[in-house]
Structure formats: C-alpha cells, structure tokens
Coordinates of N, CA and C in Angstrom, one line a residue:
M1 N 19.9 -116.4 -122.7 CA 19.3 -117.7 -122.4 C 19.3 -118.0 -120.9
L2 N 20.3 -117.6 -120.2 CA 20.4 -117.8 -118.8 C 19.2 -117.1 -118.1
L3 N 18.8 -115.9 -118.6 CA 17.7 -115.2 -118.0 C 16.4 -115.9 -118.1
L4 N 16.2 -116.6 -119.2 CA 14.9 -117.3 -119.4 C 14.9 -118.5 -118.4
A5 N 15.9 -119.1 -118.2 CA 16.0 -120.3 -117.3 C 15.7 -119.8 -115.8
A6 N 16.2 -118.6 -115.5 CA 16.0 -118.1 -114.1 C 14.5 -117.7 -113.9
C7 N 13.7 -117.5 -114.9 CA 12.3 -117.1 -114.7 C 11.4 -118.2 -114.5
N8 N 11.8 -119.4 -114.8 CA 10.9 -120.6 -114.7 C 10.8 -121.0 -113.2
R9 N 9.6 -121.3 -112.8 CA 9.3 -121.8 -111.5 C 9.9 -123.2 -111.3
P10 N 10.4 -123.5 -110.2 CA 10.8 -124.9 -110.0 C 9.6 -125.8 -109.9
P11 N 9.7 -127.0 -110.3 CA 8.6 -127.9 -110.2 C 8.2 -128.2 -108.8
V12 N 6.9 -128.3 -108.5 CA 6.4 -128.6 -107.2 C 6.6 -130.0 -106.9
P13 N 7.3 -130.4 -105.8 CA 7.5 -131.8 -105.5 C 6.2 -132.5 -105.1
E14 N 6.0 -133.7 -105.6 CA 4.8 -134.4 -105.2 C 4.9 -134.8 -103.7
P15 N 3.9 -134.7 -102.9 CA 3.9 -135.1 -101.5 C 4.0 -136.6 -101.4
D16 N 4.6 -137.1 -100.4 CA 4.7 -138.5 -100.2 C 3.3 -139.1 -99.9
Q17 N 2.5 -138.4 -99.2 CA 1.2 -138.8 -98.8 C 0.2 -137.7 -99.2
P18 N -1.0 -138.1 -99.7 CA -2.0 -137.1 -100.0 C -2.5 -136.4 -98.7
P19 N -3.0 -135.2 -98.8 CA -3.4 -134.5 -97.6 C -4.6 -135.2 -97.0
E20 N -4.7 -135.1 -95.7 CA -5.8 -135.8 -94.9 C -7.1 -135.0 -95.2
P21 N -8.1 -135.8 -95.5 CA -9.4 -135.1 -95.8 C -9.9 -134.5 -94.5
R22 N -10.6 -133.4 -94.6 CA -11.2 -132.7 -93.5 C -12.4 -133.5 -93.0
A23 N -12.7 -133.5 -91.8 CA -13.9 -134.1 -91.2 C -15.1 -133.5 -91.7
A24 N -16.1 -134.2 -92.2 CA -17.3 -133.7 -92.7 C -18.1 -133.1 -91.6
G25 N -18.8 -132.0 -91.9 CA -19.7 -131.3 -91.0 C -19.1 -130.3 -90.0
H26 N -17.8 -130.0 -90.2 CA -17.1 -129.1 -89.3 C -17.1 -127.7 -89.8
S27 N -17.2 -127.5 -91.1 CA -17.1 -126.2 -91.7 C -18.5 -125.5 -91.8
A28 N -18.5 -124.2 -91.8 CA -19.8 -123.5 -91.9 C -20.5 -123.8 -93.2
A29 N -19.7 -123.9 -94.3 CA -20.2 -124.2 -95.6 C -20.9 -125.6 -95.6
S30 N -20.3 -126.5 -95.0 CA -20.8 -127.8 -94.9 C -22.1 -127.9 -94.2
R31 N -22.2 -127.2 -93.0 CA -23.4 -127.1 -92.3 C -24.5 -126.4 -93.0
A32 N -24.1 -125.3 -93.7 CA -25.1 -124.6 -94.5 C -25.7 -125.4 -95.6
L33 N -24.9 -126.3 -96.1 CA -25.4 -127.2 -97.2 C -26.2 -128.4 -96.6
H34 N -25.8 -128.9 -95.5 CA -26.5 -130.2 -95.0 C -27.7 -129.9 -94.1
E35 N -27.8 -128.8 -93.5 CA -28.9 -128.5 -92.6 C -30.2 -128.5 -93.4
P36 N -30.3 -127.8 -94.5 CA -31.6 -127.8 -95.3 C -31.9 -129.2 -95.8
L37 N -30.9 -130.0 -96.2 CA -31.1 -131.3 -96.7 C -31.6 -132.2 -95.6
D38 N -31.0 -132.1 -94.4 CA -31.5 -132.9 -93.3 C -32.9 -132.6 -92.9
K39 N -33.3 -131.3 -92.9 CA -34.7 -130.9 -92.7 C -35.6 -131.5 -93.7
A40 N -35.2 -131.4 -95.0 CA -36.0 -131.9 -96.0 C -36.3 -133.4 -95.9
K41 N -35.2 -134.1 -95.5 CA -35.3 -135.6 -95.3 C -36.3 -135.9 -94.1
A42 N -36.2 -135.1 -93.1 CA -37.1 -135.3 -91.9 C -38.6 -135.0 -92.4
V43 N -38.8 -134.0 -93.2 CA -40.2 -133.7 -93.6 C -40.6 -134.8 -94.5
E44 N -39.8 -135.3 -95.4 CA -40.2 -136.4 -96.3 C -40.5 -137.7 -95.4
D45 N -39.8 -138.0 -94.4 CA -40.1 -139.1 -93.6 C -41.4 -138.9 -92.9
A46 N -41.7 -137.7 -92.4 CA -42.9 -137.5 -91.7 C -44.1 -137.6 -92.7
T47 N -43.9 -137.1 -93.9 CA -45.0 -137.2 -94.9 C -45.3 -138.6 -95.3
L48 N -44.2 -139.4 -95.4 CA -44.4 -140.8 -95.8 C -45.2 -141.6 -94.7
K49 N -44.8 -141.3 -93.4 CA -45.5 -141.9 -92.3 C -47.0 -141.5 -92.3
A50 N -47.3 -140.2 -92.5 CA -48.6 -139.7 -92.5 C -49.4 -140.4 -93.7
V51 N -48.8 -140.5 -94.8 CA -49.5 -141.2 -95.9 C -49.8 -142.6 -95.6
E52 N -48.9 -143.3 -95.0 CA -49.1 -144.7 -94.6 C -50.2 -144.8 -93.6
A53 N -50.2 -143.9 -92.6 CA -51.3 -143.9 -91.5 C -52.6 -143.6 -92.2
Q54 N -52.7 -142.7 -93.1 CA -54.0 -142.4 -93.8 C -54.4 -143.6 -94.6
R55 N -53.5 -144.3 -95.3 CA -53.9 -145.5 -96.1 C -54.4 -146.6 -95.2
Q56 N -53.8 -146.8 -94.0 CA -54.3 -147.8 -93.1 C -55.7 -147.4 -92.5
A57 N -55.9 -146.1 -92.3 CA -57.2 -145.7 -91.8 C -58.3 -145.9 -92.8
I58 N -58.0 -145.6 -94.1 CA -58.9 -145.8 -95.1 C -59.3 -147.3 -95.3
E59 N -58.2 -148.2 -95.2 CA -58.5 -149.6 -95.3 C -59.3 -150.1 -94.1
A60 N -59.0 -149.6 -92.9 CA -59.7 -150.0 -91.7 C -61.2 -149.6 -91.8
A61 N -61.5 -148.5 -92.5 CA -62.8 -148.0 -92.6 C -63.6 -148.7 -93.7
G62 N -63.0 -149.6 -94.3 CA -63.7 -150.4 -95.4 C -63.5 -149.9 -96.8
G63 N -62.5 -149.0 -96.9 CA -62.4 -148.4 -98.2 C -61.3 -149.0 -99.1

C-alpha cells in the first residue's frame, strides 16, 4: 500500500496570479495569421471605395 502512495504525483499548486498574457503580434504564428487578414481588410476597403466612386459617377452621369 505504501508503494502505491509513492507513485502518485503531488497536486500542482494553484498559482496566486494567472500568467500574464503575451503581447499580441509578437510571435511568428500571430504574424502569419494576421498579415493575410490585414491584407484582405485593405483589399475590402479599397473595393468598397471603388464601388462607391463608381456609383457616384453613374449618378452624376444621369443614371
């Protein structure tokens, strides 16, 4: 019975404070994830601006 008690791991103590979160954007994985998203958002913004400019040009032409 003593041998079984010796094989158990001691419980991990709970830390007093949770670990500090890492700053966003500093890891390579974070950059690899966010760079394509940022590019897509920039393309979307440019597309929406072009659509609005085209709509205004059509209205100005009497359409």
